[in-house]
PDB file of C-alpha atoms in Angstrom:
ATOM      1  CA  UNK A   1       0.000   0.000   0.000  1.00  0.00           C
ATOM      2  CA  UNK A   2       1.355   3.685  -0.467  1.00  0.00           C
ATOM      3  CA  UNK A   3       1.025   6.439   2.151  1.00  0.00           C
ATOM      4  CA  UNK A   4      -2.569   6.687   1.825  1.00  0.00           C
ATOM      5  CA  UNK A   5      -3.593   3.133   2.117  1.00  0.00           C
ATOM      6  CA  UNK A   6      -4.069   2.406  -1.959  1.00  0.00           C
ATOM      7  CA  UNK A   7      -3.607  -1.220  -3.292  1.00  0.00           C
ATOM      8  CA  UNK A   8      -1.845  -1.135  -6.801  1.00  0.00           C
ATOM      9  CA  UNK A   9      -4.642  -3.014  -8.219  1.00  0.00           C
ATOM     10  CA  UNK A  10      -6.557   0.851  -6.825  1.00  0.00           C
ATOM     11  CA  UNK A  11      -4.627   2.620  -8.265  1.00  0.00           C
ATOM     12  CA  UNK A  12      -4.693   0.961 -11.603  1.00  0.00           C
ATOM     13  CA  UNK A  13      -8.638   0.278 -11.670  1.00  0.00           C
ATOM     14  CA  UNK A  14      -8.671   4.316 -10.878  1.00  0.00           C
ATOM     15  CA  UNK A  15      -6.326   5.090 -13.322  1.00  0.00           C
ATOM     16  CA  UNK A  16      -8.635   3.457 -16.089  1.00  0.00           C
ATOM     17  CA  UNK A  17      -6.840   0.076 -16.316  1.00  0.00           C
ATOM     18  CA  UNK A  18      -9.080  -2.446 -15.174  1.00  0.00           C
ATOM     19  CA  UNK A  19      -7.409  -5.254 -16.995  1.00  0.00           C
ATOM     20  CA  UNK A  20      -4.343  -4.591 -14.789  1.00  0.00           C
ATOM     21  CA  UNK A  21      -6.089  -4.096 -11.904  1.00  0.00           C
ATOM     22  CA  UNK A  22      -7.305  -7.787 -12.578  1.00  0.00           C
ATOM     23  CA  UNK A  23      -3.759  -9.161 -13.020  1.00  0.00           C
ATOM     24  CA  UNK A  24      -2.744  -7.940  -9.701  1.00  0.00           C
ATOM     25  CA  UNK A  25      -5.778  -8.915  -8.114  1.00  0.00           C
ATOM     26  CA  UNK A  26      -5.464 -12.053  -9.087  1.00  0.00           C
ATOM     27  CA  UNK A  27      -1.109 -12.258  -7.797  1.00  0.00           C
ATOM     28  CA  UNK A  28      -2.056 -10.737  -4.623  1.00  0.00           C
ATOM     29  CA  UNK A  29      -4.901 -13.343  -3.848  1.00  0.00           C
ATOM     30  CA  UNK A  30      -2.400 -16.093  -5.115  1.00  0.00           C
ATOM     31  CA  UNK A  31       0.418 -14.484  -2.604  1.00  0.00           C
ATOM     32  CA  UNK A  32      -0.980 -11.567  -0.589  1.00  0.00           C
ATOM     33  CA  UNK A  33       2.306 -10.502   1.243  1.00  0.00           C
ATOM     34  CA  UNK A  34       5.030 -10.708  -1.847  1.00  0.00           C
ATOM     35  CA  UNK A  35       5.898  -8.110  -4.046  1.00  0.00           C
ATOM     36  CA  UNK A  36       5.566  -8.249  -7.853  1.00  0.00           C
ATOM     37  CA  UNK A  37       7.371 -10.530 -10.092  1.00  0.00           C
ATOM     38  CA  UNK A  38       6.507  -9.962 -13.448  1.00  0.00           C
ATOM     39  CA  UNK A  39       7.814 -13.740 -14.237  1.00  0.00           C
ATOM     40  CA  UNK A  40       4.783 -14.948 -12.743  1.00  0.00           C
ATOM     41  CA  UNK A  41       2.731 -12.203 -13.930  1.00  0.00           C
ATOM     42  CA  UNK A  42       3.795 -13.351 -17.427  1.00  0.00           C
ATOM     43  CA  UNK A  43       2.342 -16.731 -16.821  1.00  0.00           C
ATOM     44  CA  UNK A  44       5.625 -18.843 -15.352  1.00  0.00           C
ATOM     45  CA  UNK A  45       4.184 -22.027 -13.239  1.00  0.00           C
ATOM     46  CA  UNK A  46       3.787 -21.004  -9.493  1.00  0.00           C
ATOM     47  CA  UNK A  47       6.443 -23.401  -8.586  1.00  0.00           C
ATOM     48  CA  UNK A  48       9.156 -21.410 -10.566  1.00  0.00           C
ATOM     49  CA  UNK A  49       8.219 -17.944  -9.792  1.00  0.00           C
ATOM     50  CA  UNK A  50       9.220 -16.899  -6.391  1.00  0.00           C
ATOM     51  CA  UNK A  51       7.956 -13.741  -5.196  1.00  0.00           C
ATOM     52  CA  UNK A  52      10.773 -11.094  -4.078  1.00  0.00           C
ATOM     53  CA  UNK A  53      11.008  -7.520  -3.204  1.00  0.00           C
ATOM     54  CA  UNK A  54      11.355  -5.368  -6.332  1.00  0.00           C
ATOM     55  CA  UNK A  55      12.823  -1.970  -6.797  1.00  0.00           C
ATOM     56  CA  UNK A  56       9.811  -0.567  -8.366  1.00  0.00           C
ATOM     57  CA  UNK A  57       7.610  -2.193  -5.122  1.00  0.00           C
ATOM     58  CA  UNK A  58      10.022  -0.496  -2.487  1.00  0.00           C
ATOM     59  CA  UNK A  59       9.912   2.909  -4.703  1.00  0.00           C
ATOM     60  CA  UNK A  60       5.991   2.448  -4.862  1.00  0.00           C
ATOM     61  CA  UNK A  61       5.677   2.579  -0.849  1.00  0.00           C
ATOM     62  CA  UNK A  62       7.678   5.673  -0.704  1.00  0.00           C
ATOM     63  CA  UNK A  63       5.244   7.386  -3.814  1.00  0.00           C
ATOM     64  CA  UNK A  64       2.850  10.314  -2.701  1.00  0.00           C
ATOM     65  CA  UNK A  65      -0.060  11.153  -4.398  1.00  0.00           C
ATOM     66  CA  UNK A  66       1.653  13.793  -7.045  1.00  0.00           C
ATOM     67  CA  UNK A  67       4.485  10.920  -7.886  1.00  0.00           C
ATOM     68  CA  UNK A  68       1.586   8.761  -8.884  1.00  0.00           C
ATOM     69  CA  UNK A  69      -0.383  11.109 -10.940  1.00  0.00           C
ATOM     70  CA  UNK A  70       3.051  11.766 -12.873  1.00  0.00           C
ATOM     71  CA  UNK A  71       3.947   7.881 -12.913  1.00  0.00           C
ATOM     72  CA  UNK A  72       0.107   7.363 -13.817  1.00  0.00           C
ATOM     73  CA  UNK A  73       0.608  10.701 -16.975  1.00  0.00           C
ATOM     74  CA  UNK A  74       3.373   8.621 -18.228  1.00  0.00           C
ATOM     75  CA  UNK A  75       5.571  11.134 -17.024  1.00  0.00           C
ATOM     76  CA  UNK A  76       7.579   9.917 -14.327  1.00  0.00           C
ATOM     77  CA  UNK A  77      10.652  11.367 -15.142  1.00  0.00           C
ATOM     78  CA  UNK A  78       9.166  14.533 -14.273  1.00  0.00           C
ATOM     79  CA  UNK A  79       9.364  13.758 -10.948  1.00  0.00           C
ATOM     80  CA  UNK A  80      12.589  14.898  -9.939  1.00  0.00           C
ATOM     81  CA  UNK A  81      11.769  18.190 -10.827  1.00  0.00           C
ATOM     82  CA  UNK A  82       8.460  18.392  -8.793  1.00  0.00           C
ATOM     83  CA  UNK A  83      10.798  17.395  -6.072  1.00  0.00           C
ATOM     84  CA  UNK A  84      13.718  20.241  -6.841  1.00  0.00           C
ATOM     85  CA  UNK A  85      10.400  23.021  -6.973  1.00  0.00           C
ATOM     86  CA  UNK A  86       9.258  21.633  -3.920  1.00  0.00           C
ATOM     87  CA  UNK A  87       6.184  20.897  -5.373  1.00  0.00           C
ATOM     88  CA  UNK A  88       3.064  18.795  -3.390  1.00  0.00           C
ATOM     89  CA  UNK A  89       0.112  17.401  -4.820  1.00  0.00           C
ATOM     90  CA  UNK A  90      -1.991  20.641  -3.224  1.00  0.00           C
ATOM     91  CA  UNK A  91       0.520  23.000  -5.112  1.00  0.00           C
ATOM     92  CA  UNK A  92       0.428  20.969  -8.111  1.00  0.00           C
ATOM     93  CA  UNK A  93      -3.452  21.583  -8.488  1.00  0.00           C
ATOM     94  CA  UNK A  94      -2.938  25.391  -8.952  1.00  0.00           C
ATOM     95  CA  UNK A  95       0.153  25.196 -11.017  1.00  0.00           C
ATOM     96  CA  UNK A  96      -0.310  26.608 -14.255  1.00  0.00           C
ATOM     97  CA  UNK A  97       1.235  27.009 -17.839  1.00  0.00           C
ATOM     98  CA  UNK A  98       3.385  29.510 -16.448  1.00  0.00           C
ATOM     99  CA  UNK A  99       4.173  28.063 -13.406  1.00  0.00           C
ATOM    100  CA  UNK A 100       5.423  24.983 -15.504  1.00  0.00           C
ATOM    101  CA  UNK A 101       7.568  27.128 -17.984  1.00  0.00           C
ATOM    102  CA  UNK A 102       8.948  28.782 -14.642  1.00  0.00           C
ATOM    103  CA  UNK A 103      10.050  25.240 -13.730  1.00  0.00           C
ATOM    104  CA  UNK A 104      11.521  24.709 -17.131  1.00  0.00           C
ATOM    105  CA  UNK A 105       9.400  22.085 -18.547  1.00  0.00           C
ATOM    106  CA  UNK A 106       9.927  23.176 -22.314  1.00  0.00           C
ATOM    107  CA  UNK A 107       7.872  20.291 -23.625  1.00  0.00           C
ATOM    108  CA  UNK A 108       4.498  21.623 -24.998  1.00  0.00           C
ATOM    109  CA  UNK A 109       2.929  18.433 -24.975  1.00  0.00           C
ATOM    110  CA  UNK A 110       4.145  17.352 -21.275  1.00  0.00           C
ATOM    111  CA  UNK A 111       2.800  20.959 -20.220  1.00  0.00           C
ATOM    112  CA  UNK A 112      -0.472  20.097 -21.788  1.00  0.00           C
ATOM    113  CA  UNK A 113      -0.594  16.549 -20.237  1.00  0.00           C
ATOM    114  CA  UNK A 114       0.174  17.724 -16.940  1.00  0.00           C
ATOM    115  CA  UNK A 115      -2.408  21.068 -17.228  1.00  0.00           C
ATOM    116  CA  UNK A 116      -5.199  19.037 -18.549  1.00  0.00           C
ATOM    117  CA  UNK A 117      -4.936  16.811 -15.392  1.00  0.00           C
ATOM    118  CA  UNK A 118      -5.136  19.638 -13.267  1.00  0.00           C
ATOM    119  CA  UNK A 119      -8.572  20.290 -14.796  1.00  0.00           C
ATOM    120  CA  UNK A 120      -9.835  16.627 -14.680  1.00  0.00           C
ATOM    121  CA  UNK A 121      -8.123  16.412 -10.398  1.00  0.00           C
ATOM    122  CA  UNK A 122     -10.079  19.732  -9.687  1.00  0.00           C
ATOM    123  CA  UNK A 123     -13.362  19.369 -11.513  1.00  0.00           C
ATOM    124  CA  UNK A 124     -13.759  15.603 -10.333  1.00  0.00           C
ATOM    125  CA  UNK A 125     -16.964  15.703  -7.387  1.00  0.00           C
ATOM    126  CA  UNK A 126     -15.861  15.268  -3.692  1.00  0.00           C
ATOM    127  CA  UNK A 127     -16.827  12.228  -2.027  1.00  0.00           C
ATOM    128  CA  UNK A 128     -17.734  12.196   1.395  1.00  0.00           C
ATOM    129  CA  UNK A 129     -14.414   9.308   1.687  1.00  0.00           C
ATOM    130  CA  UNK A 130     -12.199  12.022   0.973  1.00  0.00           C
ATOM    131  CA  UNK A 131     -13.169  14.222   4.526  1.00  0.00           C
ATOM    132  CA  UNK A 132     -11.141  13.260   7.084  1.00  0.00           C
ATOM    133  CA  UNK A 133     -12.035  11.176   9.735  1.00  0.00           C
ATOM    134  CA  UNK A 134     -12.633  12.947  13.094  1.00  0.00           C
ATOM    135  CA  UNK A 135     -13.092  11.117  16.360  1.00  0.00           C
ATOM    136  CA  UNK A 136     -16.614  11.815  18.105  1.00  0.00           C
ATOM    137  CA  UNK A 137     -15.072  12.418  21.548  1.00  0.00           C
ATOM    138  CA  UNK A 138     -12.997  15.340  20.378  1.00  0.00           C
ATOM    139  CA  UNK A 139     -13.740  18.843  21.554  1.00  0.00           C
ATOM    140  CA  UNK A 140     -13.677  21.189  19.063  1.00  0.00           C
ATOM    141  CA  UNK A 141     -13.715  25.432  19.398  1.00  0.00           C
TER     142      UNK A 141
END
């Protein structure tokens, strides 16, 4: 799971790849405490694929939610540059076109990519999930 408790197979069903989300459905119900090994993935018998810790699984727990809209654009090696602005997710939702050129992201298309997700991330409808949870014995002023 990543910081805020979403299963890969989540992430992909969220992201629009159900088929995916299927696959590691299925690995995780076959071994629900191993990492990813795409041998078995690929369709190697269970008795030659043994599950071990991959760099992309140990990367994946230390993802936030702006490295996985980037990894999710196809645009994960924008990261590192998020990370030299000092850019979070809540600043990345009112970047804009200039912001990005400011950062020095010359690519049109990347700009465009990354601006039209903006939109969809701001005009998606709240759910009442995403308020946080707040215990009933608290006092509050």
């Amino acid at each position: 799971m990543n910081n805020h408790g979403q299963r890969p197979a989540d992430i992909a069903f969220a992201a629009g790849f159900p088929e995916i989300a299927d696959i590691l459905e299925r690995y995780t119900a076959q071994w629900p405490n191993a990492s990813v090994d795409m041998t078995s993935l690929a369709g190697a018998s269970k008795t030659t694929a043994t599950p071990r810790p991959s760099a992309l699984s140990k990367m994946a727990e230390t993802f936030g939610e702006l490295e996985m809209v980037l990894t999710g654009l196809n645009l994960p090696h924008m990261i590192p540059i998020f990370e030299q602005h000092q850019v979070t997710f809540e600043i990345f939702l009112r970047l804009t076109e200039k912001d990005l050129e400011n950062m020095n992201i010359t690519a049109v298309g990347e700009r465009k990519t990354i601006l039209h997700a903006i939109k969809d991330i701001n005009k998606k409808e709240w759910q009442t999930s995403s308020l946080p949870n707040v215990a009933l014995n608290t006092q509050m002023t």
